[in-house]
């Protein structure tokens, strides 16, 4: 497919989509817009986009495909702006937001003008952010949900899929309402729980200073997603409030049930509770990307002596294996190994495990 693509918002997702489209449709012309002029120039210098636009109106009026890669609140505003612009007759507009019902309702202003809007949510991310972290493989084998309005004809959905086929993602077409329920359960709620655990630990630390030091181990790992963008999650929770109110009420009931089991020392039922959770969790797919970006960690059990970190990183460097983070685990409850090394992909983690085994006798455990 040839044509003009206009991407509004050149962060990790917008930049990566640009690279995927350029790979699959090299004759297409990609124009970008971002509220940060420096970010826009960087995207142009890196070759992520072909042209830059100083206004939304300028880039949108000649586009065949418009991708809104912005926070959900901003997406609403941009849809309103686009509804007032004279766009090409067969233009397709899509977004990448984590909530869909509100955005789809908002898109009615475009549908009223016979402009096609198809909600989208690529379930992919990275340890890094910004256009400089853009990569063509970001969406490979990740789920990419499309949520077209019931009035949108399938031919338009198929056209969007052709534009996005360079992502090599696993596309699913579902309703906006189903999307928000699924995303609420497996992405939005975990972020709320992680943040609440951090708040609880912070409150306890006011009287017990050791909490901060002890939390540097497994606690820090299981609450990693609490480090996500506060402004982004504020908007997501407000957008998906109806689903989350219901889910949180169900969560409160679940916690009350566990509380009752603990208070009454119902040992067998507590065992069954954790046994069931273990069985379900162990049965989850391990080789697929989900709603929350995966953390590819490898724990290495090494002796604590000077130079051991450079020794391990030296092995990895010899095999040209990149790492995203490395840290010493002072608190290792439920974690095996003193070094925790993070990688960008599962492939890198597997290569690293084989590399360390080949060069040393250190034990490794996948996190």
CSV table of C-alpha atoms in Angstrom, one decimal:
chain,number,residue,atom,x,y,z
A,1,UNK,CA,0.0,0.0,0.0
A,2,UNK,CA,1.2,3.5,-0.8
A,3,UNK,CA,-0.1,6.7,0.6
A,4,UNK,CA,0.4,9.3,3.3
A,5,UNK,CA,0.5,8.5,7.0
A,6,UNK,CA,0.2,11.1,9.7
A,7,UNK,CA,1.3,10.1,13.2
A,8,UNK,CA,0.3,12.5,16.1
A,9,UNK,CA,2.5,11.8,19.1
A,10,UNK,CA,6.0,10.5,18.5
A,11,UNK,CA,6.9,8.5,21.6
A,12,UNK,CA,7.8,4.8,21.8
A,13,UNK,CA,4.5,3.5,20.3
A,14,UNK,CA,4.1,6.2,17.6
A,15,UNK,CA,7.7,5.9,16.5
A,16,UNK,CA,7.7,2.1,16.4
A,17,UNK,CA,4.5,2.1,14.4
A,18,UNK,CA,6.1,4.5,11.9
A,19,UNK,CA,9.1,2.1,11.5
A,20,UNK,CA,6.7,-0.8,11.0
A,21,UNK,CA,4.8,1.0,8.3
A,22,UNK,CA,8.0,2.2,6.6
A,23,UNK,CA,9.3,-1.4,6.5
A,24,UNK,CA,6.1,-2.9,5.0
A,25,UNK,CA,5.1,0.0,2.8
A,26,UNK,CA,8.4,1.7,1.8
A,27,UNK,CA,6.7,3.9,-0.8
A,28,UNK,CA,4.4,5.5,1.8
A,29,UNK,CA,5.2,9.0,3.1
A,30,UNK,CA,5.1,9.4,6.9
A,31,UNK,CA,4.6,12.8,8.5
A,32,UNK,CA,4.8,13.3,12.2
A,33,UNK,CA,3.5,15.9,14.7
A,34,UNK,CA,4.4,16.2,18.4
A,35,UNK,CA,3.9,18.9,21.0
A,36,UNK,CA,7.7,18.8,21.6
A,37,UNK,CA,9.5,20.4,18.7
A,38,UNK,CA,12.8,18.8,19.9
A,39,UNK,CA,11.1,15.4,19.9
A,40,UNK,CA,9.8,16.0,16.4
A,41,UNK,CA,13.2,17.0,15.1
A,42,UNK,CA,14.8,14.0,16.7
A,43,UNK,CA,12.2,11.7,15.0
A,44,UNK,CA,13.1,13.3,11.7
A,45,UNK,CA,16.9,13.1,12.2
A,46,UNK,CA,16.5,9.4,13.1
A,47,UNK,CA,14.6,8.7,9.9
A,48,UNK,CA,11.5,7.6,11.9
A,49,UNK,CA,9.4,10.0,9.9
A,50,UNK,CA,9.9,11.5,6.4
A,51,UNK,CA,8.3,14.9,7.1
A,52,UNK,CA,7.4,16.9,10.1
A,53,UNK,CA,4.3,19.0,10.6
A,54,UNK,CA,4.0,22.1,12.8
A,55,UNK,CA,0.2,21.7,13.2
A,56,UNK,CA,-2.3,18.9,13.3
A,57,UNK,CA,-4.4,20.6,10.5
A,58,UNK,CA,-1.4,20.7,8.2
A,59,UNK,CA,-0.6,17.0,8.5
A,60,UNK,CA,-4.1,15.7,8.7
A,61,UNK,CA,-5.7,17.2,5.5
A,62,UNK,CA,-3.6,15.1,3.0
A,63,UNK,CA,-3.3,11.9,5.1
A,64,UNK,CA,-4.7,8.5,4.1
A,65,UNK,CA,-4.1,7.1,7.6
A,66,UNK,CA,-4.0,9.1,10.8
A,67,UNK,CA,-2.6,7.5,14.0
A,68,UNK,CA,-3.3,9.1,17.3
A,69,UNK,CA,-0.5,8.1,19.6
A,70,UNK,CA,-1.2,10.3,22.6
A,71,UNK,CA,-2.6,10.0,26.1
A,72,UNK,CA,-6.3,9.2,26.1
A,73,UNK,CA,-7.4,12.6,27.3
A,74,UNK,CA,-5.4,14.3,24.5
A,75,UNK,CA,-6.9,11.8,22.0
A,76,UNK,CA,-10.4,13.1,22.8
A,77,UNK,CA,-9.3,16.6,22.1
A,78,UNK,CA,-7.6,15.7,18.9
A,79,UNK,CA,-10.7,13.8,17.6
A,80,UNK,CA,-12.6,17.0,18.1
A,81,UNK,CA,-10.0,19.0,16.2
A,82,UNK,CA,-10.0,16.4,13.3
A,83,UNK,CA,-13.8,16.6,13.1
A,84,UNK,CA,-13.5,20.2,12.1
A,85,UNK,CA,-10.9,19.7,9.4
A,86,UNK,CA,-11.6,18.9,5.7
A,87,UNK,CA,-10.1,15.4,5.5
A,88,UNK,CA,-9.6,13.0,2.6
A,89,UNK,CA,-12.7,11.1,1.7
A,90,UNK,CA,-11.3,7.6,2.5
A,91,UNK,CA,-9.0,8.5,5.4
A,92,UNK,CA,-8.8,6.0,8.3
A,93,UNK,CA,-8.2,7.3,11.8
A,94,UNK,CA,-7.0,5.0,14.6
A,95,UNK,CA,-5.6,5.5,18.1
A,96,UNK,CA,-3.4,3.4,20.5
A,97,UNK,CA,-5.0,4.2,23.8
A,98,UNK,CA,-5.5,1.8,26.8
A,99,UNK,CA,-9.2,2.6,27.1
A,100,UNK,CA,-11.7,2.3,24.2
A,101,UNK,CA,-15.4,2.9,25.2
A,102,UNK,CA,-15.0,6.7,25.9
A,103,UNK,CA,-12.8,7.2,22.8
A,104,UNK,CA,-15.3,5.2,20.6
A,105,UNK,CA,-18.2,7.3,21.8
A,106,UNK,CA,-16.2,10.5,21.2
A,107,UNK,CA,-15.5,9.3,17.6
A,108,UNK,CA,-19.2,9.8,16.8
A,109,UNK,CA,-18.3,13.3,15.8
A,110,UNK,CA,-16.1,11.8,13.0
A,111,UNK,CA,-18.7,9.2,12.0
A,112,UNK,CA,-21.2,12.0,11.6
A,113,UNK,CA,-18.9,13.3,8.9
A,114,UNK,CA,-18.5,9.9,7.3
A,115,UNK,CA,-14.9,9.7,8.5
A,116,UNK,CA,-13.8,6.2,9.6
A,117,UNK,CA,-12.4,5.8,13.1
A,118,UNK,CA,-11.2,2.4,14.4
A,119,UNK,CA,-10.0,2.2,18.0
A,120,UNK,CA,-6.8,0.4,18.5
A,121,UNK,CA,-4.6,-0.8,21.4
A,122,UNK,CA,-1.2,-2.4,20.8
A,123,UNK,CA,-0.4,-4.4,23.9
A,124,UNK,CA,3.3,-3.8,23.8
A,125,UNK,CA,5.8,-1.6,25.6
A,126,UNK,CA,9.4,-1.4,26.7
A,127,UNK,CA,11.7,-0.6,29.6
A,128,UNK,CA,12.6,2.5,27.7
A,129,UNK,CA,10.4,5.4,26.4
A,130,UNK,CA,10.5,8.1,23.8
A,131,UNK,CA,11.0,8.1,20.1
A,132,UNK,CA,14.7,7.2,20.5
A,133,UNK,CA,13.6,3.8,21.9
A,134,UNK,CA,11.5,3.1,18.8
A,135,UNK,CA,12.0,-0.3,17.2
A,136,UNK,CA,10.5,-2.3,14.4
A,137,UNK,CA,10.1,-5.5,16.5
A,138,UNK,CA,8.2,-3.9,19.4
A,139,UNK,CA,4.9,-5.3,18.4
A,140,UNK,CA,6.0,-8.7,17.1
A,141,UNK,CA,3.8,-11.5,18.5
A,142,UNK,CA,2.1,-8.9,20.8
A,143,UNK,CA,-1.7,-8.7,20.9
A,144,UNK,CA,-3.1,-5.7,19.0
A,145,UNK,CA,-6.8,-5.1,19.8
A,146,UNK,CA,-9.0,-3.3,17.3
A,147,UNK,CA,-12.4,-2.0,18.5
A,148,UNK,CA,-14.3,-0.6,15.6
A,149,UNK,CA,-17.7,1.1,16.1
A,150,UNK,CA,-20.6,-1.2,15.1
A,151,UNK,CA,-21.3,1.1,12.2
A,152,UNK,CA,-17.8,0.6,10.7
A,153,UNK,CA,-17.7,-1.7,7.7
A,154,UNK,CA,-15.3,-4.6,7.7
A,155,UNK,CA,-13.6,-3.4,4.5
A,156,UNK,CA,-12.2,-0.4,6.5
A,157,UNK,CA,-10.9,-2.8,9.2
A,158,UNK,CA,-9.2,-4.9,6.6
A,159,UNK,CA,-7.6,-1.8,5.1
A,160,UNK,CA,-6.2,-0.8,8.6
A,161,UNK,CA,-4.9,-4.3,9.0
A,162,UNK,CA,-3.0,-4.0,5.8
A,163,UNK,CA,-1.4,-0.7,6.9
A,164,UNK,CA,-0.4,-2.4,10.2
A,165,UNK,CA,0.7,-5.8,9.0
A,166,UNK,CA,4.4,-4.8,9.3
A,167,UNK,CA,3.9,-4.9,13.1
A,168,UNK,CA,3.6,-8.7,12.9
A,169,UNK,CA,1.2,-8.5,15.8
A,170,UNK,CA,-1.6,-10.8,16.7
A,171,UNK,CA,-4.7,-8.8,15.8
A,172,UNK,CA,-8.0,-9.3,17.6
A,173,UNK,CA,-11.3,-7.5,16.8
A,174,UNK,CA,-13.5,-7.0,19.8
A,175,UNK,CA,-16.1,-4.5,21.1
A,176,UNK,CA,-14.9,-1.4,23.0
A,177,UNK,CA,-16.8,-2.6,26.1
A,178,UNK,CA,-15.2,-6.0,26.1
A,179,UNK,CA,-11.8,-4.4,25.6
A,180,UNK,CA,-12.2,-2.2,28.7
A,181,UNK,CA,-13.3,-5.1,30.8
A,182,UNK,CA,-10.4,-7.2,29.8
A,183,UNK,CA,-7.9,-4.3,30.1
A,184,UNK,CA,-9.4,-3.4,33.5
A,185,UNK,CA,-8.9,-6.9,34.8
A,186,UNK,CA,-5.4,-7.7,33.5
A,187,UNK,CA,-3.8,-4.3,33.3
A,188,UNK,CA,-5.6,-1.5,35.1
A,189,UNK,CA,-6.3,-3.3,38.3
A,190,UNK,CA,-2.8,-4.7,38.7
A,191,UNK,CA,-1.4,-1.1,38.4
A,192,UNK,CA,-3.8,0.0,41.2
A,193,UNK,CA,-2.9,-2.9,43.4
A,194,UNK,CA,0.9,-2.3,42.8
A,195,UNK,CA,0.5,1.4,43.7
A,196,UNK,CA,-1.5,0.6,46.8
A,197,UNK,CA,1.2,-1.9,48.1
A,198,UNK,CA,3.8,0.8,47.6
A,199,UNK,CA,1.6,3.3,49.5
A,200,UNK,CA,1.2,0.8,52.4
A,201,UNK,CA,4.9,0.1,52.6
A,202,UNK,CA,5.6,3.8,52.5
A,203,UNK,CA,3.3,4.5,55.5
A,204,UNK,CA,4.8,1.6,57.5
A,205,UNK,CA,8.3,3.0,56.7
A,206,UNK,CA,7.5,6.2,58.7
A,207,UNK,CA,7.9,4.1,61.9
A,208,UNK,CA,10.0,1.2,60.6
A,209,UNK,CA,12.9,2.5,58.5
A,210,UNK,CA,14.0,-1.0,57.6
A,211,UNK,CA,11.0,-1.3,55.2
A,212,UNK,CA,12.7,0.7,52.5
A,213,UNK,CA,15.9,-1.4,52.6
A,214,UNK,CA,14.0,-4.7,52.7
A,215,UNK,CA,11.7,-3.7,49.9
A,216,UNK,CA,14.7,-3.6,47.5
A,217,UNK,CA,14.3,-7.3,46.7
A,218,UNK,CA,11.2,-9.2,45.6
A,219,UNK,CA,8.8,-6.4,46.7
A,220,UNK,CA,10.5,-4.0,44.3
A,221,UNK,CA,10.1,-6.5,41.5
A,222,UNK,CA,6.4,-7.3,42.0
A,223,UNK,CA,5.5,-3.6,42.3
A,224,UNK,CA,7.5,-2.4,39.2
A,225,UNK,CA,4.5,-1.3,37.3
A,226,UNK,CA,3.8,1.3,40.1
A,227,UNK,CA,6.6,3.3,38.4
A,228,UNK,CA,4.4,4.0,35.3
A,229,UNK,CA,3.5,7.5,34.3
A,230,UNK,CA,1.2,9.1,36.9
A,231,UNK,CA,-0.6,11.3,34.4
A,232,UNK,CA,-1.2,8.5,32.0
A,233,UNK,CA,-2.7,6.3,34.7
A,234,UNK,CA,-4.8,9.1,36.1
A,235,UNK,CA,-6.5,9.5,32.7
A,236,UNK,CA,-6.8,5.8,32.1
A,237,UNK,CA,-8.6,5.2,35.4
A,238,UNK,CA,-11.0,8.0,34.9
A,239,UNK,CA,-11.8,6.8,31.4
A,240,UNK,CA,-12.4,3.3,32.6
A,241,UNK,CA,-14.0,4.2,35.9
A,242,UNK,CA,-17.3,2.2,35.5
A,243,UNK,CA,-15.4,-1.0,34.9
A,244,UNK,CA,-12.9,-0.3,37.6
A,245,UNK,CA,-15.5,0.5,40.2
A,246,UNK,CA,-17.1,-2.9,39.6
A,247,UNK,CA,-13.7,-4.7,39.6
A,248,UNK,CA,-12.6,-2.9,42.8
A,249,UNK,CA,-15.8,-3.8,44.6
A,250,UNK,CA,-15.2,-7.4,43.6
A,251,UNK,CA,-11.6,-7.1,44.8
A,252,UNK,CA,-12.7,-5.8,48.2
A,253,UNK,CA,-15.0,-8.8,48.5
A,254,UNK,CA,-12.1,-11.1,47.6
A,255,UNK,CA,-9.9,-9.5,50.3
A,256,UNK,CA,-12.6,-9.7,52.8
A,257,UNK,CA,-12.9,-13.5,52.1
A,258,UNK,CA,-9.1,-13.9,52.6
A,259,UNK,CA,-9.3,-11.8,55.8
A,260,UNK,CA,-12.0,-14.1,57.2
A,261,UNK,CA,-9.9,-17.2,56.4
A,262,UNK,CA,-6.9,-15.7,58.2
A,263,UNK,CA,-8.9,-14.5,61.2
A,264,UNK,CA,-10.5,-17.9,61.7
A,265,UNK,CA,-7.2,-19.8,60.9
A,266,UNK,CA,-8.8,-21.9,58.3
A,267,UNK,CA,-5.6,-23.5,57.2
A,268,UNK,CA,-6.9,-25.9,54.7
A,269,UNK,CA,-8.9,-23.3,52.8
A,270,UNK,CA,-5.9,-20.9,52.8
A,271,UNK,CA,-3.8,-23.7,51.3
A,272,UNK,CA,-6.5,-24.3,48.7
A,273,UNK,CA,-6.6,-20.5,48.0
A,274,UNK,CA,-2.9,-20.3,47.2
A,275,UNK,CA,-2.9,-23.7,45.5
A,276,UNK,CA,-5.6,-22.6,43.1
A,277,UNK,CA,-3.7,-19.3,42.4
A,278,UNK,CA,-0.5,-21.2,41.7
A,279,UNK,CA,-2.2,-23.6,39.3
A,280,UNK,CA,-3.9,-20.8,37.4
A,281,UNK,CA,-0.8,-18.6,37.3
A,282,UNK,CA,1.5,-21.5,36.3
A,283,UNK,CA,-0.9,-22.3,33.4
A,284,UNK,CA,-0.6,-18.8,31.9
A,285,UNK,CA,1.2,-18.6,28.5
A,286,UNK,CA,4.9,-18.0,28.9
A,287,UNK,CA,5.8,-17.3,25.3
A,288,UNK,CA,3.3,-14.6,24.6
A,289,UNK,CA,3.2,-10.8,25.2
A,290,UNK,CA,0.3,-9.6,27.3
A,291,UNK,CA,-1.3,-6.3,28.4
A,292,UNK,CA,1.6,-5.5,30.7
A,293,UNK,CA,5.1,-5.4,29.2
A,294,UNK,CA,7.0,-8.5,30.3
A,295,UNK,CA,10.2,-8.2,32.4
A,296,UNK,CA,12.8,-10.6,31.2
A,297,UNK,CA,14.8,-11.2,34.3
A,298,UNK,CA,17.6,-13.7,35.0
A,299,UNK,CA,18.8,-14.4,38.5
A,300,UNK,CA,22.4,-15.5,38.8
A,301,UNK,CA,23.7,-17.2,42.0
A,302,UNK,CA,27.3,-15.9,42.2
A,303,UNK,CA,29.7,-15.5,45.2
A,304,UNK,CA,29.8,-12.0,46.6
A,305,UNK,CA,33.4,-10.8,45.7
A,306,UNK,CA,34.8,-7.7,44.0
A,307,UNK,CA,34.7,-7.9,40.2
A,308,UNK,CA,31.9,-10.5,39.9
A,309,UNK,CA,29.6,-8.1,38.1
A,310,UNK,CA,32.2,-7.2,35.5
A,311,UNK,CA,32.9,-10.9,35.1
A,312,UNK,CA,29.3,-11.6,34.3
A,313,UNK,CA,28.8,-8.6,32.0
A,314,UNK,CA,32.0,-9.5,30.3
A,315,UNK,CA,30.6,-12.9,29.3
A,316,UNK,CA,27.5,-11.2,27.9
A,317,UNK,CA,29.5,-8.6,26.1
A,318,UNK,CA,31.6,-11.3,24.4
A,319,UNK,CA,28.3,-12.7,23.0
A,320,UNK,CA,27.0,-9.2,22.2
A,321,UNK,CA,24.0,-9.6,24.5
A,322,UNK,CA,22.5,-6.3,25.6
A,323,UNK,CA,21.1,-5.8,29.1
A,324,UNK,CA,18.6,-3.2,30.3
A,325,UNK,CA,19.4,-3.4,34.0
A,326,UNK,CA,21.6,-5.2,36.5
A,327,UNK,CA,21.3,-5.1,40.3
A,328,UNK,CA,22.5,-6.8,43.4
A,329,UNK,CA,19.8,-8.4,45.4
A,330,UNK,CA,20.3,-7.6,49.1
A,331,UNK,CA,17.0,-9.2,50.0
A,332,UNK,CA,16.4,-12.4,48.2
A,333,UNK,CA,13.3,-14.0,49.8
A,334,UNK,CA,11.6,-16.1,47.1
A,335,UNK,CA,14.3,-15.2,44.7
A,336,UNK,CA,17.3,-17.3,43.8
A,337,UNK,CA,20.6,-15.6,43.0
A,338,UNK,CA,22.4,-12.5,44.1
A,339,UNK,CA,22.4,-10.8,40.7
A,340,UNK,CA,19.2,-9.8,38.9
A,341,UNK,CA,19.8,-9.0,35.2
A,342,UNK,CA,17.1,-7.6,32.9
A,343,UNK,CA,16.9,-8.1,29.2
A,344,UNK,CA,14.8,-6.5,26.4
A,345,UNK,CA,13.5,-9.8,25.0
A,346,UNK,CA,13.0,-13.5,25.9
A,347,UNK,CA,15.5,-14.4,23.2
A,348,UNK,CA,18.2,-12.3,24.9
A,349,UNK,CA,17.4,-13.9,28.3
A,350,UNK,CA,17.7,-17.4,26.9
A,351,UNK,CA,21.0,-16.5,25.1
A,352,UNK,CA,22.3,-15.0,28.3
A,353,UNK,CA,21.4,-18.1,30.4
A,354,UNK,CA,23.3,-20.3,27.9
A,355,UNK,CA,26.2,-17.9,27.8
A,356,UNK,CA,26.7,-17.8,31.5
A,357,UNK,CA,26.4,-21.6,31.7
A,358,UNK,CA,29.1,-21.9,29.0
A,359,UNK,CA,31.6,-19.6,30.6
A,360,UNK,CA,31.0,-20.4,34.3
A,361,UNK,CA,29.5,-22.8,36.8
A,362,UNK,CA,27.1,-20.3,38.2
A,363,UNK,CA,23.5,-21.3,38.6
A,364,UNK,CA,20.8,-19.2,36.9
A,365,UNK,CA,17.1,-19.0,37.4
A,366,UNK,CA,14.5,-17.4,35.2
A,367,UNK,CA,12.4,-14.8,37.1
